[in-house]
Each structure stands twice: as structure tokens, then as C-alpha cells.
Short mmCIF file of C-alpha atoms and ligand atoms in Angstrom, two decimals:
data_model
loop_
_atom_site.label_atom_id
_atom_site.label_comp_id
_atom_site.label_asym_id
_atom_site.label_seq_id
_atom_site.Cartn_x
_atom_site.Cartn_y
_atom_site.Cartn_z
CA UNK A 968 0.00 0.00 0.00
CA UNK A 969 1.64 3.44 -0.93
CA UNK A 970 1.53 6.07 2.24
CA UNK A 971 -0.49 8.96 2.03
CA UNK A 972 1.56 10.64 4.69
CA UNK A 973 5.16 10.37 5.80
CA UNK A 974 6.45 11.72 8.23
CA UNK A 975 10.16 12.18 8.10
CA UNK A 976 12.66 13.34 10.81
CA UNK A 977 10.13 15.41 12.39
CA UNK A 978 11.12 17.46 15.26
CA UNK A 979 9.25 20.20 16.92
CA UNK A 980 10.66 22.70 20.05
CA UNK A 981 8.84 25.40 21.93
CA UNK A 982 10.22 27.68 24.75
CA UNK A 983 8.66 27.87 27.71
CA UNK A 984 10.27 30.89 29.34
CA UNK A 985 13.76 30.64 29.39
CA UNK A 986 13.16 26.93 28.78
CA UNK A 987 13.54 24.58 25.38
CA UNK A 988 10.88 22.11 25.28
CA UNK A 989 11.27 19.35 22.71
CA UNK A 990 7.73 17.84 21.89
CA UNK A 991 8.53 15.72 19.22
CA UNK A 992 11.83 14.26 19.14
CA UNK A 993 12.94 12.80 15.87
CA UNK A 994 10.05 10.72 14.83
CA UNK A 995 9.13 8.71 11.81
CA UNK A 996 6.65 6.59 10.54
CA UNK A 997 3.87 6.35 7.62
CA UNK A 998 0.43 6.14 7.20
CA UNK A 999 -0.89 4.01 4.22
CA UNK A 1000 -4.08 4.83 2.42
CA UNK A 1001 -6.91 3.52 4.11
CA UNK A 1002 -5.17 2.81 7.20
CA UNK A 1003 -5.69 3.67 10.86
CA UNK A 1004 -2.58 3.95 13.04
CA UNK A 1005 -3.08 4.26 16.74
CA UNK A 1006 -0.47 6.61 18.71
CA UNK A 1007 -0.71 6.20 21.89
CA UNK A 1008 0.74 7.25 25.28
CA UNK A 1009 0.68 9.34 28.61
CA UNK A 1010 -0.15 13.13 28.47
CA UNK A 1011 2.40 14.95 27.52
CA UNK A 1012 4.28 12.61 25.64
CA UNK A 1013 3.94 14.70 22.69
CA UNK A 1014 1.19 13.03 20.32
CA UNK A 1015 -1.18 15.74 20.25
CA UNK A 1016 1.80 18.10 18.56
CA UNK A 1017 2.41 15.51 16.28
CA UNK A 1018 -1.31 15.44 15.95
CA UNK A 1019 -1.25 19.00 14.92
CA UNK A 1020 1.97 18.70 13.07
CA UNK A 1021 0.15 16.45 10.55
CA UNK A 1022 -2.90 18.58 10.18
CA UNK A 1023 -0.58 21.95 9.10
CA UNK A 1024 -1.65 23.68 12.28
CA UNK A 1025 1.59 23.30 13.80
CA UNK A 1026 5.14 23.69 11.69
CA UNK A 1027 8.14 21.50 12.35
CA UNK A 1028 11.06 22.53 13.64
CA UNK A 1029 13.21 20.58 11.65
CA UNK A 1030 11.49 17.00 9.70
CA UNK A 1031 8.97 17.43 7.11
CA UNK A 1032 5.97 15.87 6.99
CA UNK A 1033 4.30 14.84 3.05
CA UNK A 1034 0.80 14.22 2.57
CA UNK A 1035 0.64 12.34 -0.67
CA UNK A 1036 3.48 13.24 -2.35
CA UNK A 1037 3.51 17.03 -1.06
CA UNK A 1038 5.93 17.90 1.67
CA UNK A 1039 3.63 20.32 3.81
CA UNK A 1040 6.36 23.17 4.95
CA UNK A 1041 7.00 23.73 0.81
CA UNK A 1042 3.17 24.53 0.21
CA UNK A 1043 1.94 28.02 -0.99
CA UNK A 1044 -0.66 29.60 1.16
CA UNK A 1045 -3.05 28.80 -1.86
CA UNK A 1046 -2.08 24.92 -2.15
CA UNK A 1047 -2.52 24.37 1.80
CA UNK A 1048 -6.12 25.73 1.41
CA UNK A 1049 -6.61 23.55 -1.26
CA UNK A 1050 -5.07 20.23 0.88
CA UNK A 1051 -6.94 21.71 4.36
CA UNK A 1052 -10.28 20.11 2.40
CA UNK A 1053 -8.16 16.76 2.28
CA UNK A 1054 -7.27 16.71 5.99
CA UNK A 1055 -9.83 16.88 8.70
CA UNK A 1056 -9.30 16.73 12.45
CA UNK A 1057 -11.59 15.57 15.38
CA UNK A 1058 -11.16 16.87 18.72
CA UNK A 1059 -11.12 15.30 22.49
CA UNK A 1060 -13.92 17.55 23.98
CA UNK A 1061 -16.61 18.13 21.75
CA UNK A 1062 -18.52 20.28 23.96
CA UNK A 1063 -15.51 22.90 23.96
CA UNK A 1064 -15.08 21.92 20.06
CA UNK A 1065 -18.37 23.38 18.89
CA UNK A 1066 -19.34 27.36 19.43
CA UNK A 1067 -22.34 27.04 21.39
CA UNK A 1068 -23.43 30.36 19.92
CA UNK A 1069 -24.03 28.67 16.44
CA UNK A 1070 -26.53 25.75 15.52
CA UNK A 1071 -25.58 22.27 14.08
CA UNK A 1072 -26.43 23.78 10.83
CA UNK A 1073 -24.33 26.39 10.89
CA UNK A 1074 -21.12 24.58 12.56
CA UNK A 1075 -21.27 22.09 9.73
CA UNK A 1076 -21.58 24.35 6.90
CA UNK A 1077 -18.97 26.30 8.34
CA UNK A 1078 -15.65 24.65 6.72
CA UNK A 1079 -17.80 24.24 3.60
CA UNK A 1080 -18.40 27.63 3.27
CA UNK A 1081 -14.62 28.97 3.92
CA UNK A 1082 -13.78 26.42 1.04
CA UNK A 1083 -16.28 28.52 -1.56
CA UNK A 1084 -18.45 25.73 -1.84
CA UNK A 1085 -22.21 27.39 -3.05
CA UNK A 1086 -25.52 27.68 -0.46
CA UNK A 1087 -27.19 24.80 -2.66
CA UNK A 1088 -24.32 22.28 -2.15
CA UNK A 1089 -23.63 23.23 1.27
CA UNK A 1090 -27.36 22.35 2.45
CA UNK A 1091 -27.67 19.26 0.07
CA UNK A 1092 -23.80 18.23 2.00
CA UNK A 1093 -25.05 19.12 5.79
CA UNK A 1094 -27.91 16.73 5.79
CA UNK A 1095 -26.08 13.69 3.98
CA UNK A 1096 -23.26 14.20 6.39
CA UNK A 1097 -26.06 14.30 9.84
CA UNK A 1098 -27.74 11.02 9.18
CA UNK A 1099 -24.15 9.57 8.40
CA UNK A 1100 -23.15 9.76 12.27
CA UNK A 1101 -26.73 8.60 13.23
CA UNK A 1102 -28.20 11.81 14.17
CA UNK A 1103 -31.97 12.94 12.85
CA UNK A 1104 -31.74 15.92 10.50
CA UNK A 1105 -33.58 18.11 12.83
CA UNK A 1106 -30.46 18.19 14.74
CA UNK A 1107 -29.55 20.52 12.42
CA UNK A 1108 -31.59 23.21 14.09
CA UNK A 1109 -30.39 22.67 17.56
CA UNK A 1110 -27.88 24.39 19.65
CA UNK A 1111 -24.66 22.44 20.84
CA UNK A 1112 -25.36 22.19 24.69
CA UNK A 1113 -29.21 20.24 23.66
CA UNK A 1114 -27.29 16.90 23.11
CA UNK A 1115 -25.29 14.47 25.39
CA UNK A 1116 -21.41 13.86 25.19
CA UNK A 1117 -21.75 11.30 22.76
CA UNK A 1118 -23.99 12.81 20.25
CA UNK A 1119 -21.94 16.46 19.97
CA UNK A 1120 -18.99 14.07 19.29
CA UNK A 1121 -20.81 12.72 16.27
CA UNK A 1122 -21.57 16.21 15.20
CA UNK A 1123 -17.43 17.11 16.09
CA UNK A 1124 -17.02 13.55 13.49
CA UNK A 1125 -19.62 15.03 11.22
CA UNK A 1126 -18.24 18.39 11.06
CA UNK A 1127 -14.41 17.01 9.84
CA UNK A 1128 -16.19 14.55 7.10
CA UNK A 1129 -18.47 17.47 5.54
CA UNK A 1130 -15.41 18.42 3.07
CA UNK A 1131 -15.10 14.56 2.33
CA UNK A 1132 -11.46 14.20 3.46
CA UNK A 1133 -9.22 11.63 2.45
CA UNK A 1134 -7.22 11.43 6.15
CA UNK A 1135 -8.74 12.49 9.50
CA UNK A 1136 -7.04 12.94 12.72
CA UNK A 1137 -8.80 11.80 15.93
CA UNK A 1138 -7.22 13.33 19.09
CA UNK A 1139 -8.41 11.11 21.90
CA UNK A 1140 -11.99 11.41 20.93
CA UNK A 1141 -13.37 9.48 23.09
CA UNK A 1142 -11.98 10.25 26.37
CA UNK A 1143 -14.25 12.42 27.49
CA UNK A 1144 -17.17 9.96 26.93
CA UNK A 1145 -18.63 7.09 29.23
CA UNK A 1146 -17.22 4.02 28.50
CA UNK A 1147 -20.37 2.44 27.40
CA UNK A 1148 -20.95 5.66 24.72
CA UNK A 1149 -16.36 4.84 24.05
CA UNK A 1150 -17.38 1.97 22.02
CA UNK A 1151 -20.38 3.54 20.23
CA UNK A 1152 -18.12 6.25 18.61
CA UNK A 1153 -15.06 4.17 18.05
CA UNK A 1154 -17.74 1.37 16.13
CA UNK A 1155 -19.10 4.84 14.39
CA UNK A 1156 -15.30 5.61 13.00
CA UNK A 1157 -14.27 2.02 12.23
CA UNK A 1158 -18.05 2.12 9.89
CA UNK A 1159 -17.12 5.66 8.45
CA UNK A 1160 -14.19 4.57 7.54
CA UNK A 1161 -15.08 1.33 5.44
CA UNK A 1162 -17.74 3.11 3.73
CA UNK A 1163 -15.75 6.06 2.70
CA UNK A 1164 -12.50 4.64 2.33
CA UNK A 1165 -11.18 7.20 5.24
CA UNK A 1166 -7.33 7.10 6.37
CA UNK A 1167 -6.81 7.83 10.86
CA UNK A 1168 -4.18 8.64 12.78
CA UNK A 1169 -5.99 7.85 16.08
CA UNK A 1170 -4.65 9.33 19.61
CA UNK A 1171 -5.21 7.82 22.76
CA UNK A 1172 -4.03 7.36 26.09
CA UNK A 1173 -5.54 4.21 26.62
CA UNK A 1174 -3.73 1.39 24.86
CA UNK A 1175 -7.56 -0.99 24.55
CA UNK A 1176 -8.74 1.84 23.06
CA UNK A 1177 -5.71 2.07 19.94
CA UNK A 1178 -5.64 -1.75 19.78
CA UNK A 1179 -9.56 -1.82 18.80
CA UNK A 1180 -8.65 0.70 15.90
CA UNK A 1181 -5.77 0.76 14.73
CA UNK A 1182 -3.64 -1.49 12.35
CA UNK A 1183 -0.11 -0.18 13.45
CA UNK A 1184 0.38 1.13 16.46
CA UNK A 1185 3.34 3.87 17.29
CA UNK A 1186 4.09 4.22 21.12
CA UNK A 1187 5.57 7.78 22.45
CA UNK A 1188 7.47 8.38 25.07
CA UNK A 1189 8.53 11.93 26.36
CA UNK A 1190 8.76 12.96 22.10
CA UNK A 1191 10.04 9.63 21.13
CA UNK A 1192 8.42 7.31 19.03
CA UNK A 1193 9.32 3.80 21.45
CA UNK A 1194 7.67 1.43 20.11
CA UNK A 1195 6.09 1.09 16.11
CA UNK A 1196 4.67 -2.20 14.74
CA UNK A 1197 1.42 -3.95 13.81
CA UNK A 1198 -1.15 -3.90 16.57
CA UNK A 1199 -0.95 -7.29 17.03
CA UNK A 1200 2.62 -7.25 17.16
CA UNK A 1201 2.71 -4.72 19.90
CA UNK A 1202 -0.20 -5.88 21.74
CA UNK A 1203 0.73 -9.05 22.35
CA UNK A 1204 4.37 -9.62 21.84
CA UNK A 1205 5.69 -5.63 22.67
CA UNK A 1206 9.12 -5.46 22.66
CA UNK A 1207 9.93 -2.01 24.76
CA UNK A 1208 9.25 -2.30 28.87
CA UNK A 1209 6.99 0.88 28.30
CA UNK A 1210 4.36 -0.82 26.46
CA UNK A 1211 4.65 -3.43 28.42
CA UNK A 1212 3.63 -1.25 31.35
CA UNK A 1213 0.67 0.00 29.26
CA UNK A 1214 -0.83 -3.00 28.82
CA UNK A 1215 -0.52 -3.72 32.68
CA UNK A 1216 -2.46 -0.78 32.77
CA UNK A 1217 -4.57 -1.23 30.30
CA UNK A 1218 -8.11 -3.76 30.42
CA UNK A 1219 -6.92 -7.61 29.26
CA UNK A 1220 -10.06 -9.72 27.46
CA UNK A 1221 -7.40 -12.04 27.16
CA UNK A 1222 -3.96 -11.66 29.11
CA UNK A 1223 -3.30 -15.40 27.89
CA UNK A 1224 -2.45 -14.40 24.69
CA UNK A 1225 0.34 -11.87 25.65
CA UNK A 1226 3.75 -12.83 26.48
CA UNK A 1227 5.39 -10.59 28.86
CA UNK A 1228 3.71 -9.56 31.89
CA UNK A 1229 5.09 -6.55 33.92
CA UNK A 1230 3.82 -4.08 35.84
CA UNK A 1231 1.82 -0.71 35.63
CA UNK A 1232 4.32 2.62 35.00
CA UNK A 1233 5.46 3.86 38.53
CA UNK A 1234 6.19 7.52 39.18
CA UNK A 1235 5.69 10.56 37.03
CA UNK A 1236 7.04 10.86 33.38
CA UNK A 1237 10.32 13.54 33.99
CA UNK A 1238 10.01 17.05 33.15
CA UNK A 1239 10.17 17.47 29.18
CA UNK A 1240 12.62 20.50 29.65
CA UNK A 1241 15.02 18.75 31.40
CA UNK A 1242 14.78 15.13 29.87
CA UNK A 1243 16.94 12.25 31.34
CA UNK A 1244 20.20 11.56 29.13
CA UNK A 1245 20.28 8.13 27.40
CA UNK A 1246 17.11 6.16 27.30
CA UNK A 1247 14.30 8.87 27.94
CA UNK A 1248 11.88 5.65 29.97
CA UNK A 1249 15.48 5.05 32.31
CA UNK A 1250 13.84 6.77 35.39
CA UNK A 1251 11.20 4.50 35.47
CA UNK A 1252 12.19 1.61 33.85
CA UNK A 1253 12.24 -1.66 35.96
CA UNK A 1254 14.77 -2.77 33.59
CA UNK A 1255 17.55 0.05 33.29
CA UNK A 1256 21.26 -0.88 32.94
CA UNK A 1257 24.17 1.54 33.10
CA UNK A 1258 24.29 2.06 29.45
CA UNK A 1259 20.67 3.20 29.50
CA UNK A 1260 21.95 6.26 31.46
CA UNK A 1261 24.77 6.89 28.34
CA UNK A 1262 23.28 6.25 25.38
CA UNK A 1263 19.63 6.40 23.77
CA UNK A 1264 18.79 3.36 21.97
CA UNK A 1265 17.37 3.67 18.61
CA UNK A 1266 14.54 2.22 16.94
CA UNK A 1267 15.29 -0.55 15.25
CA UNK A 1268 13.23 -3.50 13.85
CA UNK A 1269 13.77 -6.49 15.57
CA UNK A 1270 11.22 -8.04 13.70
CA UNK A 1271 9.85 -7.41 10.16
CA UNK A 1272 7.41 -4.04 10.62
CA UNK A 1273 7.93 -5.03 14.40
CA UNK A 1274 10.98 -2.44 16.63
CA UNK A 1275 11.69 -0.87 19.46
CA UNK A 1276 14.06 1.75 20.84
CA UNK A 1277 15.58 -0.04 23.86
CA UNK A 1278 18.87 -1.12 24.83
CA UNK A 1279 17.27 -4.89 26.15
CA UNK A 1280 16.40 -5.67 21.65
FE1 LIG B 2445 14.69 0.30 30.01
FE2 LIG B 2445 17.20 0.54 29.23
FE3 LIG B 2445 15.38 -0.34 27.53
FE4 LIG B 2445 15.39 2.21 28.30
S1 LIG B 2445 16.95 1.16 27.11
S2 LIG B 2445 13.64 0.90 28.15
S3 LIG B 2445 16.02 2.02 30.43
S4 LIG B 2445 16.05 -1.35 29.39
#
């Protein structure tokens, strides 16, 4: 399958003061058409920047990142508008997502309308795009704060497909919904995305939540990309001790099928402006040598599609 986005080297600092903070530290991966890669890890470990990164609302510091076959930071003004269509992103709270001033109607035909598209279309394109997330097309007269959690996510989901994109970016979208409502939305995605041929990058915290999703799943750590492999791969045989902690963390329908047991993370993740030398997990790791102090380990595939960035591969 050929990628629809790379992303190549990518590194991304702010300051913070009279502080550097790196956010995203050297990472690469791909995303092939009609995939769904998972990135997941603890807050602040950088995958909502990267999230950003990919959508054009952040800039790299160094890196590049190429969304089929155009490398983002060489784009006119005039050609990004033109890609924004192709690129949609879906937020983590959709109750702070949508301007409670406006009705459904108007949120939707919003991004339609800043793309020229005419009144005609735009109405015809709201009301296909309502009853594709399962909501009634009287919805479309309500105000925002009428609906539960769940539903103003499907109208945050609507709202990114109404300029049918080719890639959409989900930034934890369901963590701020009941678990019970969780699955609803994820089975909404996973059916939006076989009947429209979509391509994710899906964020989460919660490793279950990746692993129903995704078919390659990247792990970050403190900006690093960890771990990177097919979900199945990484679910049950993961190779780097922080994944393995993720999964203790994480719910186990079947703990059988995994290999390596280990315990939940302990402790906090370090300050991202004053990272650990060496391996960035050696402050936490139950598994740290002297050399993880020295030296960072790099990624490297230890199985075909299947690596991780620890001194122990
Ligand atoms: Fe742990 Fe060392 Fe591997 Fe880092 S490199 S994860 S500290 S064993």
C-alpha cells in the first residue's frame, strides 16, 4: 500500500520561558491509504503536537511531513487551502469543540463555506453528512449544549467529514465519553471509515482503546516514538518495557495471549525540559542498565514491521 503521509525526521521545540521544550523528538513513521494507526501514550508525551503537526496547524522545527506526495512546509498559502479540504481533524472535547453560539447547521456548513463551496451544495452536503453519524436531520436546528457527550462528538465527526477528506485525525476522541458511549463512537469511526475509504491517525491514552482501531500502532514516550509495529505485534508480543507497562495498565479480554507480563508505569514521566540523558523511559524503567543512562537506543526492527528503541532488543 503506498503512504499517504510520511512523516520524516520530524522534530518540533517550543520555549517555555527561558526553557527549550522538545515535543517531538525525531520521529518517523507512515500512514498508508486507508489505514488507521493508533499513537498512543501518557499526556504529555507529545502526540497531540504531532497530531497538529500532521494537520498543518503546527510547523516542524526541523522534519517534514508529506501528505501524498507534497511535503507540507514547501506549500503556498493557496495549495494548503486547497489540501486543508483533504485533511480533517476531530477533537477530544466536543462540547468545547463546537461554538455554542451557532446551531448544528451552521457549525457544519462552516468549513464548507470557507472552502467557496455554493448555499445549494452546502445544504444538500449538511444533511447527507447528519444522518451519516446517526443523528436525525432536525439536529440541524439545535444548539450544541441540547445533546449528550456522545452525540456532539458525532456532530465534532460530522463536522471534519463534511469536506469529504481523504485522512482524519482523531485526538483522543473518546476520552471524554462514558465508557459504554467509548465503544459507540469508536464502532461509528471504524463504519465511516469502510464506507468512505477514510485514512486515521488515532490518539489515545488508553492502549484498549488504539488496539480496537488501529492497524499499526506507534508508542511515544517523552517525544520519542518507542515502540512502532502492527497492533498485534505490539499488543501481544511488545518489545519495549513501556508498552509493556501500558498494557498492565490497560483492560486484558485475554492476558493469555500476551507474552510478557510486567507491571503498571510507577512515578511521574520527567520534566520534558530537562529530559533524562540516554534512554528517555530510564527513570522509570524496571529494567535500566548503566548504558541506558549513556546512550539512547534507537529504533530498530527487531522483527519485520515489528521495533523498538531499547537497549534490552
Ligand atoms: Fe529500560 Fe534501558 Fe530499555 Fe530504556 S533502554 S527501556 S532504560 S532497558
Amino acid at each position: 500500500m503506498s503512504a499517504l503521509v510520511t512523516v520524516d525526521k520530524v522534530h518540533k521545540t517550543f520555549t517555555v520561558g527561558r526553557e527549550t521544550l522538545t515535543a517531538v523528538d525525531d520521529v518517523s513513521f507512515t500512514i498508508a491509504r486507508g489505514e488507521t494507526v493508533g499513537l498512543v501514550g501518557e499526556s504529555g508525551c507529545g502526540k497531540s503536537t504531532l497530531a497538529r503537526l500532521l494537520v498543518a496547524l503546527l510547523q516542524p522545527t526541523s522534519g517534514r511531513v508529506v501528505f501524498d506526495g507534497t511535503s507540507l512546509d514547501r506549500c503556498s498559502p493557496r495549495e494548503l487551502r486547497r489540501l486543508r479540504r483533504r485533511f480533517q481533524m476531530v477533537f477530544q472535547d466536543p462540547h468545547a469543540s463546537l461554538d455554542p453560539r451557532l446551531r448544528v447547521r451552521r457549525i457544519l456548513e462552516e468549513p464548507l463555506q470557507a472552502q467557496g463551496v455554493p448555499r445549494a451544495e452546502r445544504q444538500q452536503r449538511v444533511r447527507e453528512v447528519i444522518e451519516q453519524v446517526g443523528l436525525p436531520v432536525d439536529a440541524l436546528e439545535r444548539f450544541p449544549h441540547v445533546f449528550s457527550g456522545g452525540q456532539r462528538q458525532r456532530i465534532g465527526i460530522a463536522r471534519a467529514l463534511t469536506l469529504k477528506p481523504d485522512f482524519v485525525v482523531a485526538d483522543e476522541p473518546v476520552a471524554a465519553l462514558d465508557v459504554s458511549i467509548q465503544a459507540q463512537i469508536l464502532n461509528l469511526m471504524l463504519d465511516l471509515k469502510r464506507q468512505h475509504g477514510l485514512t486515521y491517525l488515532f490518539i489515545a491514552h488508553d492502549l484498549s482503546v488504539v488496539e480496537y482501531v488501529s492497524d499499526r500502532i506507534g508508542v511515544m514516550y517523552l517525544g520519542h516514538l518507542v515502540e512502532w509495529g502492527r497492533r498485534d505485534d505490539v499488543c501481544r508480543r511488545p518489545r519495549h518495557p513501556y508498552t509493556q507497562s501500558l498494557l498492565a495498565a490497560s483492560p486484558q479480554p485475554d492476558p493469555g495471549q500476551r507474552t510478557r507480563r510486567a507491571e503498571a508505569v510507577q512515578g511521574e514521566p520527567p520534566d520534558p525540559t530537562h529530559p533524562p540523558s540516554g534512554c528517555p523511559f530510564h527513570t522509570r524503567c524496571p529494567h535500566v542498565m548503566d548504558i541506558c543512562r549513556r546512550e539512547r537506543p534507537i529504533l530498530e526492527e527487531s522483527a519485520p514491521g515489528h521495533g523498538a528503541a531499547c537497549h534490552l532488543e
